Amino acid sequence: MAQACSEGESIHVLSADEVSALIEEGKPANTLINVVGLVAARFSTDVCSIYLLEPDRSNLVLAASVGLHPDCVGTLRMPLHEGLTGLVAELVQPVAVSEAASHPRFKFFKESGEGEYHSFLGVPLVDRGILQGVLIIQTKDIREFRSDEIQMLQEAGSEIAPVVCEARTLDRFLAPAQERLWTLARNIAWSWDPECVALFRDLNPTRWRELNQNPIALLTETPLNELEQRATQLGLHSRINYCFRRQREYLRAESTWGTINAGVLRPRPVAYFSAEFGLHESVPIYSGGLGVLAGDHIKSASDLDIPLIGVGLFYGQGYFLQRLNSDGWQHEEYVHTDVTKLPMQVAIGANGEPIRLRLETRTGSISAKVWRMRVGRCDLLLLDSDVEGNEPQDRDLTSRLYGGDNRTRIRQELLLGVGGYRVLRAMVVTPGVLHLNEGHSGFAVLEAIRDCMQEEGVDFRTAASQVSREVIFTTHTPVPAGHDRFDADLIEEHLGPLRDELRISHEDLLGFGRVHPEDYNEQFCMTVLGLKLSRRANAVSALHGEISRSMWWSLYPTKPEDAVPIGHITNGVHVPSWLAPQMKRLYDRHLGVDWQGRSGDKHTWAEIEKVDDGELWETHLTLKAQLIEFARYRLITQASRRSESKESMARLQKLLSLDALTIGFARRFATYKRANLILADIEQLAQMVNDPKRPIQFVFSGKAHPHDEPGKRVLQEIARLMRNHPRLADRFIFIEDYDINVGRHLVQGVDVWLNNPRRPLEASGTSGQKVVLNGGLNLSILDGWWAEAYDGMNGFAIGRGRTHLNMDVHDQRDGADLYRVLRDEVIPLYYQRDRDGLPRQWIQRMKRTIKTLGWRFNADRMVMDYCQKCYVPATGGISSERRLVC
């Protein structure tokens, strides 16, 4: 190395012919030996080795070497967090050390025979933006590697990376079945393929449940020989190949809805910004409805093949784990997420290096790294502030979702909006549409304006006009507390440097976040910013659209309320993610095997009327039995954690009956959602639930925000019933730690879904839509999506859509209506059976709810609406448009 890289001597990078000559078809091990041999000779070094990244992407294996002991090849393994080689892979950057043993990350592998070598230089092998392994050279002499030497080895590494990638795919050290399982696990699309979910579960059902259905965690802990043995015993190889082929065909499909309808977005895709994404319970970067909606949005964009990139934050501790004490009071626990157990990898920029951001504020800078996750055909980019160089409080900035004070919140939103847009540009992505899912990411528009000013040499006003045409803003809440507001000094501290580049005054900037710009006491509102700097804004249900136009009318004083430019696109849910496999098989038989591709078409669902009543009912009872089994398991787990008595455990094992009408309620325990409305008349409630001929039972779940004391008290009121009430204890259960997994079991297994928010504070709500797909019936206040869905025969309505200025009167009236509908409609209809024991009229309502609502309230319809009414027009991709001249 010293001889080859001495000062002034010319070093030749590997030629294309030399690289091509390395390949031995069908012999990846020989190819890798040829690679290290050529590099060792070219650089005249004592040692040259290649370490390949294993399928778990958290370990390296020595795949070929000149200079190290031959017996170590294929057997020497190390985690990424160990050794200098692991450090190269961890950083995805070169590491050069003159005396390796003195470095804090040095780890000595005696069996390798590397004791006589001192200097170390390693470079990452990256092919098409994905880390494949590490190329290492070592020398016996102690030497400082010059920058040109490092650069030359980097160039050599880039030349051989494609060869190494191909060899790694075929490498004899990796079993084909394991490789394919890892390929499936690294794309979250597995989570909405029931065949794939069943495949992972069957590898080890017990550990699958204990690991929160996380395939990467499962594969990481399963030795290769055990995995192969299990696959052979259960005959899984054909299923592995089938799932692998299905995913590959899905990803490579060319005849898609997006190809026909969204081609204009290919060169300039949609950038979808959201503070949270609820993709699966094993990826804890969500808290509730907003995140799950964002997750469903990106999944449907993938299914439809709409060019869309998600942008969010990676929360190292996620939301919180909920634990209730013996008195039913909620306590929060935070745990660190092991990133090696998630389907993520470091995001690589156009320069071939990991993306690192640095955002300037008036009081210092904030740095971040970026993770990339594959969600079917789409990418999700997640910014993470836990990097060296940040102050401790900034390293923790993205540790918790919705944690901290207003200063923490604005710094998170600066990172999401400004940082998120810069990540896209670092990847040479020029978005054609900025879709802001709520106001949290509103600062992205200001960064886009700055970028436009710099690229086109225009002033702020011109750039703002151009950019706003490409901005879609979705507002999700009519609750005032749901709109972030910041004081002027916080805005200046964090937006000041950006404002300087925008060349606008402090007051001008504040004016974009104020309803009344001249009111210097008004705080800066992120929703106002989104509305002012977007050409298209929408609410998430028809009623929410009306409320939003009224709520923000003062922003448009010259317009009548009906003309306020806020429309609506009603939310929907991702069908494959929430549909029970048993219901899918039923639909496959009766709606046609390709029905999912037509799920947004109302004609697809008409065939449900032809399904035999008995078949539909038996399918529902199977799902109900699964819910009961799941609930008992969770209740016993909760009780064990609290060291409850054996008698208590025995009682929990018998809770819930398959014969009883089962009503579910699960959501965030905000007071306006009124989880305790059902407790308005305890005596009447006790009579209903304990009727020996027509019993009912309730399953509750949900979390209160850590700082929401009133919400916690409502939750405690429900939880206490299960333990203390002499007449209700066996009829009310509360499942702790509500997440996607709990929600999935509930919406698939309940008979009735209860939803009783204080109208009109529910913007949309989507949990009831998930129940529809699985044949459950909604019992709901006429608010949000249900206000436009209920037709009198596809579920049940609480009240007639009335409100009252007096909140107590409002609640008393709704409580009375709830009891009336339960007593006079729901319970009698459920228990009205024919000679076959079937509730025929109930089943007719099940069919009607599926037929009338399945096509309307699914995410494919929602995303198609966004695409046709917002995304394509925003890019100028429509061929005709008629405008009224007033």
PDB file of C-alpha atoms in Angstrom, residues 602-806:
ATOM      1  CA  LYS A 602     -69.660   0.076  -6.143  1.00  0.00           C
ATOM      2  CA  HIS A 603     -70.583  -2.693  -8.608  1.00  0.00           C
ATOM      3  CA  THR A 604     -67.872  -4.925  -7.131  1.00  0.00           C
ATOM      4  CA  TRP A 605     -69.709  -5.206  -3.815  1.00  0.00           C
ATOM      5  CA  ALA A 606     -73.202  -5.906  -5.193  1.00  0.00           C
ATOM      6  CA  GLU A 607     -72.512  -9.643  -5.289  1.00  0.00           C
ATOM      7  CA  ILE A 608     -72.458  -9.799  -1.489  1.00  0.00           C
ATOM      8  CA  GLU A 609     -76.250 -10.155  -1.615  1.00  0.00           C
ATOM      9  CA  LYS A 610     -75.814 -13.610  -3.145  1.00  0.00           C
ATOM     10  CA  VAL A 611     -73.663 -14.934  -0.289  1.00  0.00           C
ATOM     11  CA  ASP A 612     -75.432 -17.596   1.763  1.00  0.00           C
ATOM     12  CA  ASP A 613     -76.562 -16.182   5.105  1.00  0.00           C
ATOM     13  CA  GLY A 614     -75.186 -19.161   6.981  1.00  0.00           C
ATOM     14  CA  GLU A 615     -71.755 -18.849   5.362  1.00  0.00           C
ATOM     15  CA  LEU A 616     -71.485 -15.161   6.237  1.00  0.00           C
ATOM     16  CA  TRP A 617     -72.657 -15.736   9.819  1.00  0.00           C
ATOM     17  CA  GLU A 618     -70.308 -18.663  10.410  1.00  0.00           C
ATOM     18  CA  THR A 619     -67.396 -16.593   9.119  1.00  0.00           C
ATOM     19  CA  HIS A 620     -68.328 -13.810  11.511  1.00  0.00           C
ATOM     20  CA  LEU A 621     -68.564 -16.199  14.472  1.00  0.00           C
ATOM     21  CA  THR A 622     -65.106 -17.543  13.665  1.00  0.00           C
ATOM     22  CA  LEU A 623     -63.705 -14.028  13.873  1.00  0.00           C
ATOM     23  CA  LYS A 624     -65.624 -13.354  17.066  1.00  0.00           C
ATOM     24  CA  ALA A 625     -64.105 -16.474  18.632  1.00  0.00           C
ATOM     25  CA  GLN A 626     -60.639 -15.244  17.655  1.00  0.00           C
ATOM     26  CA  LEU A 627     -61.343 -11.908  19.341  1.00  0.00           C
ATOM     27  CA  ILE A 628     -62.430 -13.660  22.540  1.00  0.00           C
ATOM     28  CA  GLU A 629     -59.280 -15.804  22.550  1.00  0.00           C
ATOM     29  CA  PHE A 630     -57.092 -12.750  21.948  1.00  0.00           C
ATOM     30  CA  ALA A 631     -58.867 -10.702  24.639  1.00  0.00           C
ATOM     31  CA  ARG A 632     -58.483 -13.435  27.260  1.00  0.00           C
ATOM     32  CA  TYR A 633     -54.779 -13.786  26.443  1.00  0.00           C
ATOM     33  CA  ARG A 634     -54.216 -10.051  26.823  1.00  0.00           C
ATOM     34  CA  LEU A 635     -56.260  -9.826  30.021  1.00  0.00           C
ATOM     35  CA  ILE A 636     -54.291 -12.655  31.636  1.00  0.00           C
ATOM     36  CA  THR A 637     -51.019 -11.051  30.539  1.00  0.00           C
ATOM     37  CA  GLN A 638     -52.114  -7.756  32.092  1.00  0.00           C
ATOM     38  CA  ALA A 639     -53.148  -9.441  35.328  1.00  0.00           C
ATOM     39  CA  SER A 640     -49.872 -11.368  35.534  1.00  0.00           C
ATOM     40  CA  ARG A 641     -47.952  -8.113  35.262  1.00  0.00           C
ATOM     41  CA  ARG A 642     -49.897  -6.798  38.254  1.00  0.00           C
ATOM     42  CA  SER A 643     -49.357 -10.084  40.188  1.00  0.00           C
ATOM     43  CA  GLU A 644     -53.080 -10.655  40.570  1.00  0.00           C
ATOM     44  CA  SER A 645     -54.418 -13.715  42.381  1.00  0.00           C
ATOM     45  CA  LYS A 646     -54.975 -17.172  40.901  1.00  0.00           C
ATOM     46  CA  GLU A 647     -58.706 -16.703  41.422  1.00  0.00           C
ATOM     47  CA  SER A 648     -58.580 -13.547  39.332  1.00  0.00           C
ATOM     48  CA  MET A 649     -56.676 -15.369  36.593  1.00  0.00           C
ATOM     49  CA  ALA A 650     -59.216 -18.166  36.563  1.00  0.00           C
ATOM     50  CA  ARG A 651     -62.051 -15.661  36.184  1.00  0.00           C
ATOM     51  CA  LEU A 652     -60.336 -13.918  33.283  1.00  0.00           C
ATOM     52  CA  GLN A 653     -59.948 -17.212  31.416  1.00  0.00           C
ATOM     53  CA  LYS A 654     -63.737 -17.486  31.249  1.00  0.00           C
ATOM     54  CA  LEU A 655     -64.653 -13.894  30.417  1.00  0.00           C
ATOM     55  CA  LEU A 656     -66.653 -13.153  27.266  1.00  0.00           C
ATOM     56  CA  SER A 657     -69.149 -15.454  25.614  1.00  0.00           C
ATOM     57  CA  LEU A 658     -69.513 -16.304  21.954  1.00  0.00           C
ATOM     58  CA  ASP A 659     -73.296 -16.150  22.397  1.00  0.00           C
ATOM     59  CA  ALA A 660     -73.460 -12.612  23.807  1.00  0.00           C
ATOM     60  CA  LEU A 661     -73.910  -9.496  21.695  1.00  0.00           C
ATOM     61  CA  THR A 662     -70.395  -8.012  21.684  1.00  0.00           C
ATOM     62  CA  ILE A 663     -69.941  -4.240  21.426  1.00  0.00           C
ATOM     63  CA  GLY A 664     -66.518  -2.715  20.863  1.00  0.00           C
ATOM     64  CA  PHE A 665     -65.200   0.753  21.644  1.00  0.00           C
ATOM     65  CA  ALA A 666     -61.554   1.596  20.929  1.00  0.00           C
ATOM     66  CA  ARG A 667     -59.983   4.988  20.249  1.00  0.00           C
ATOM     67  CA  ARG A 668     -58.098   7.812  21.890  1.00  0.00           C
ATOM     68  CA  PHE A 669     -59.614   8.636  25.274  1.00  0.00           C
ATOM     69  CA  ALA A 670     -60.221  12.319  24.652  1.00  0.00           C
ATOM     70  CA  THR A 671     -63.152  13.630  26.661  1.00  0.00           C
ATOM     71  CA  TYR A 672     -65.120  14.732  23.569  1.00  0.00           C
ATOM     72  CA  LYS A 673     -65.203  11.098  22.406  1.00  0.00           C
ATOM     73  CA  ARG A 674     -67.284  10.308  25.527  1.00  0.00           C
ATOM     74  CA  ALA A 675     -66.220   6.740  26.236  1.00  0.00           C
ATOM     75  CA  ASN A 676     -68.302   6.926  29.413  1.00  0.00           C
ATOM     76  CA  LEU A 677     -71.555   7.952  27.711  1.00  0.00           C
ATOM     77  CA  ILE A 678     -72.700   4.335  28.040  1.00  0.00           C
ATOM     78  CA  LEU A 679     -72.507   4.776  31.832  1.00  0.00           C
ATOM     79  CA  ALA A 680     -75.209   7.453  31.903  1.00  0.00           C
ATOM     80  CA  ASP A 681     -77.702   5.072  33.568  1.00  0.00           C
ATOM     81  CA  ILE A 682     -75.859   2.313  35.437  1.00  0.00           C
ATOM     82  CA  GLU A 683     -79.045   0.612  36.655  1.00  0.00           C
ATOM     83  CA  GLN A 684     -80.527   0.323  33.183  1.00  0.00           C
ATOM     84  CA  LEU A 685     -77.157  -0.764  31.808  1.00  0.00           C
ATOM     85  CA  ALA A 686     -76.825  -3.509  34.413  1.00  0.00           C
ATOM     86  CA  GLN A 687     -80.254  -4.846  33.505  1.00  0.00           C
ATOM     87  CA  MET A 688     -79.359  -5.000  29.817  1.00  0.00           C
ATOM     88  CA  VAL A 689     -75.974  -6.686  30.175  1.00  0.00           C
ATOM     89  CA  ASN A 690     -77.262  -9.275  32.653  1.00  0.00           C
ATOM     90  CA  ASP A 691     -80.400 -10.315  30.777  1.00  0.00           C
ATOM     91  CA  PRO A 692     -79.997 -14.135  30.726  1.00  0.00           C
ATOM     92  CA  LYS A 693     -81.842 -14.424  27.416  1.00  0.00           C
ATOM     93  CA  ARG A 694     -80.266 -11.431  25.650  1.00  0.00           C
ATOM     94  CA  PRO A 695     -76.899 -10.634  27.301  1.00  0.00           C
ATOM     95  CA  ILE A 696     -74.465  -8.035  25.981  1.00  0.00           C
ATOM     96  CA  GLN A 697     -70.776  -7.480  26.687  1.00  0.00           C
ATOM     97  CA  PHE A 698     -68.390  -4.582  26.045  1.00  0.00           C
ATOM     98  CA  VAL A 699     -64.744  -4.608  24.967  1.00  0.00           C
ATOM     99  CA  PHE A 700     -62.917  -1.296  25.489  1.00  0.00           C
ATOM    100  CA  SER A 701     -59.412  -0.201  24.564  1.00  0.00           C
ATOM    101  CA  GLY A 702     -57.624   3.101  24.060  1.00  0.00           C
ATOM    102  CA  LYS A 703     -55.019   5.497  25.381  1.00  0.00           C
ATOM    103  CA  ALA A 704     -55.311   8.937  26.928  1.00  0.00           C
ATOM    104  CA  HIS A 705     -52.629  11.502  26.091  1.00  0.00           C
ATOM    105  CA  PRO A 706     -50.027  11.529  28.904  1.00  0.00           C
ATOM    106  CA  HIS A 707     -50.988  15.108  29.813  1.00  0.00           C
ATOM    107  CA  ASP A 708     -54.764  14.675  29.482  1.00  0.00           C
ATOM    108  CA  GLU A 709     -55.867  14.209  33.089  1.00  0.00           C
ATOM    109  CA  PRO A 710     -59.621  14.385  32.314  1.00  0.00           C
ATOM    110  CA  GLY A 711     -59.159  11.737  29.614  1.00  0.00           C
ATOM    111  CA  LYS A 712     -57.286   9.533  32.072  1.00  0.00           C
ATOM    112  CA  ARG A 713     -60.126   9.818  34.551  1.00  0.00           C
ATOM    113  CA  VAL A 714     -62.657   8.678  31.940  1.00  0.00           C
ATOM    114  CA  LEU A 715     -60.408   5.743  31.132  1.00  0.00           C
ATOM    115  CA  GLN A 716     -60.095   4.867  34.808  1.00  0.00           C
ATOM    116  CA  GLU A 717     -63.875   4.960  35.170  1.00  0.00           C
ATOM    117  CA  ILE A 718     -64.220   2.312  32.458  1.00  0.00           C
ATOM    118  CA  ALA A 719     -61.344   0.167  33.743  1.00  0.00           C
ATOM    119  CA  ARG A 720     -62.730   0.106  37.290  1.00  0.00           C
ATOM    120  CA  LEU A 721     -65.986  -1.433  36.082  1.00  0.00           C
ATOM    121  CA  MET A 722     -64.111  -4.547  35.035  1.00  0.00           C
ATOM    122  CA  ARG A 723     -62.638  -5.059  38.495  1.00  0.00           C
ATOM    123  CA  ASN A 724     -64.951  -3.564  41.057  1.00  0.00           C
ATOM    124  CA  HIS A 725     -68.577  -3.319  39.950  1.00  0.00           C
ATOM    125  CA  PRO A 726     -70.638  -6.206  41.314  1.00  0.00           C
ATOM    126  CA  ARG A 727     -73.037  -6.315  38.346  1.00  0.00           C
ATOM    127  CA  LEU A 728     -70.851  -5.164  35.453  1.00  0.00           C
ATOM    128  CA  ALA A 729     -67.418  -6.659  36.146  1.00  0.00           C
ATOM    129  CA  ASP A 730     -67.919  -9.723  33.935  1.00  0.00           C
ATOM    130  CA  ARG A 731     -69.513  -7.706  31.123  1.00  0.00           C
ATOM    131  CA  PHE A 732     -66.908  -4.966  30.693  1.00  0.00           C
ATOM    132  CA  ILE A 733     -63.282  -5.609  29.776  1.00  0.00           C
ATOM    133  CA  PHE A 734     -60.464  -3.193  29.020  1.00  0.00           C
ATOM    134  CA  ILE A 735     -57.516  -4.277  26.852  1.00  0.00           C
ATOM    135  CA  GLU A 736     -54.400  -2.277  27.633  1.00  0.00           C
ATOM    136  CA  ASP A 737     -51.904  -0.769  25.210  1.00  0.00           C
ATOM    137  CA  TYR A 738     -54.191  -0.077  22.262  1.00  0.00           C
ATOM    138  CA  ASP A 739     -52.296  -0.363  18.985  1.00  0.00           C
ATOM    139  CA  ILE A 740     -52.848  -1.587  15.427  1.00  0.00           C
ATOM    140  CA  ASN A 741     -52.806  -5.216  16.568  1.00  0.00           C
ATOM    141  CA  VAL A 742     -55.500  -4.682  19.208  1.00  0.00           C
ATOM    142  CA  GLY A 743     -57.522  -2.581  16.781  1.00  0.00           C
ATOM    143  CA  ARG A 744     -57.302  -5.261  14.098  1.00  0.00           C
ATOM    144  CA  HIS A 745     -58.716  -7.956  16.383  1.00  0.00           C
ATOM    145  CA  LEU A 746     -61.512  -5.697  17.583  1.00  0.00           C
ATOM    146  CA  VAL A 747     -62.746  -4.431  14.213  1.00  0.00           C
ATOM    147  CA  GLN A 748     -62.684  -7.963  12.810  1.00  0.00           C
ATOM    148  CA  GLY A 749     -64.517  -9.657  15.685  1.00  0.00           C
ATOM    149  CA  VAL A 750     -67.137  -7.374  17.254  1.00  0.00           C
ATOM    150  CA  ASP A 751     -70.840  -7.503  16.423  1.00  0.00           C
ATOM    151  CA  VAL A 752     -71.314  -3.749  16.937  1.00  0.00           C
ATOM    152  CA  TRP A 753     -68.904  -0.829  16.885  1.00  0.00           C
ATOM    153  CA  LEU A 754     -69.862   1.950  19.282  1.00  0.00           C
ATOM    154  CA  ASN A 755     -68.894   5.547  18.452  1.00  0.00           C
ATOM    155  CA  ASN A 756     -70.401   8.427  20.373  1.00  0.00           C
ATOM    156  CA  PRO A 757     -68.344  11.625  20.019  1.00  0.00           C
ATOM    157  CA  ARG A 758     -69.831  14.991  20.803  1.00  0.00           C
ATOM    158  CA  ARG A 759     -71.063  16.172  17.385  1.00  0.00           C
ATOM    159  CA  PRO A 760     -69.542  17.874  15.404  1.00  0.00           C
ATOM    160  CA  LEU A 761     -66.069  17.285  16.898  1.00  0.00           C
ATOM    161  CA  GLU A 762     -65.306  14.019  15.040  1.00  0.00           C
ATOM    162  CA  ALA A 763     -63.648  15.104  11.781  1.00  0.00           C
ATOM    163  CA  SER A 764     -64.067  11.707  10.158  1.00  0.00           C
ATOM    164  CA  GLY A 765     -63.189   8.631  12.192  1.00  0.00           C
ATOM    165  CA  THR A 766     -62.094   5.497  10.365  1.00  0.00           C
ATOM    166  CA  SER A 767     -62.335   2.649  12.890  1.00  0.00           C
ATOM    167  CA  GLY A 768     -65.994   2.082  12.036  1.00  0.00           C
ATOM    168  CA  GLN A 769     -65.075   1.821   8.359  1.00  0.00           C
ATOM    169  CA  LYS A 770     -62.777  -1.100   9.215  1.00  0.00           C
ATOM    170  CA  VAL A 771     -65.678  -2.822  10.950  1.00  0.00           C
ATOM    171  CA  VAL A 772     -67.774  -2.495   7.772  1.00  0.00           C
ATOM    172  CA  LEU A 773     -65.311  -4.584   5.770  1.00  0.00           C
ATOM    173  CA  ASN A 774     -65.589  -7.427   8.286  1.00  0.00           C
ATOM    174  CA  GLY A 775     -69.381  -7.482   8.513  1.00  0.00           C
ATOM    175  CA  GLY A 776     -69.807  -5.625  11.810  1.00  0.00           C
ATOM    176  CA  LEU A 777     -72.483  -2.974  12.270  1.00  0.00           C
ATOM    177  CA  ASN A 778     -71.939   0.606  13.432  1.00  0.00           C
ATOM    178  CA  LEU A 779     -73.848   2.202  16.277  1.00  0.00           C
ATOM    179  CA  SER A 780     -72.804   5.811  16.044  1.00  0.00           C
ATOM    180  CA  ILE A 781     -73.584   9.464  16.522  1.00  0.00           C
ATOM    181  CA  LEU A 782     -74.271  11.093  13.142  1.00  0.00           C
ATOM    182  CA  ASP A 783     -70.859  12.736  12.980  1.00  0.00           C
ATOM    183  CA  GLY A 784     -67.827  12.457  10.734  1.00  0.00           C
ATOM    184  CA  TRP A 785     -68.041   9.770   8.067  1.00  0.00           C
ATOM    185  CA  TRP A 786     -71.188   8.182   9.562  1.00  0.00           C
ATOM    186  CA  ALA A 787     -73.203  11.357   8.907  1.00  0.00           C
ATOM    187  CA  GLU A 788     -72.829  10.762   5.173  1.00  0.00           C
ATOM    188  CA  ALA A 789     -72.886   6.944   5.325  1.00  0.00           C
ATOM    189  CA  TYR A 790     -75.973   6.011   7.351  1.00  0.00           C
ATOM    190  CA  ASP A 791     -79.048   5.203   5.246  1.00  0.00           C
ATOM    191  CA  GLY A 792     -81.363   3.856   7.931  1.00  0.00           C
ATOM    192  CA  MET A 793     -80.686   0.185   7.217  1.00  0.00           C
ATOM    193  CA  ASN A 794     -76.883  -0.219   7.130  1.00  0.00           C
ATOM    194  CA  GLY A 795     -76.281   0.161  10.847  1.00  0.00           C
ATOM    195  CA  PHE A 796     -77.710   2.185  13.708  1.00  0.00           C
ATOM    196  CA  ALA A 797     -77.769   5.916  14.501  1.00  0.00           C
ATOM    197  CA  ILE A 798     -77.675   7.566  17.908  1.00  0.00           C
ATOM    198  CA  GLY A 799     -79.909  10.623  17.728  1.00  0.00           C
ATOM    199  CA  ARG A 800     -80.881  12.651  14.687  1.00  0.00           C
ATOM    200  CA  GLY A 801     -77.818  14.838  14.316  1.00  0.00           C
ATOM    201  CA  ARG A 802     -78.956  17.483  16.786  1.00  0.00           C
ATOM    202  CA  THR A 803     -76.602  19.469  19.035  1.00  0.00           C
ATOM    203  CA  HIS A 804     -77.147  21.828  21.955  1.00  0.00           C
ATOM    204  CA  LEU A 805     -75.241  24.862  23.208  1.00  0.00           C
ATOM    205  CA  ASN A 806     -75.469  23.491  26.730  1.00  0.00           C
TER     206      ASN A 806
END
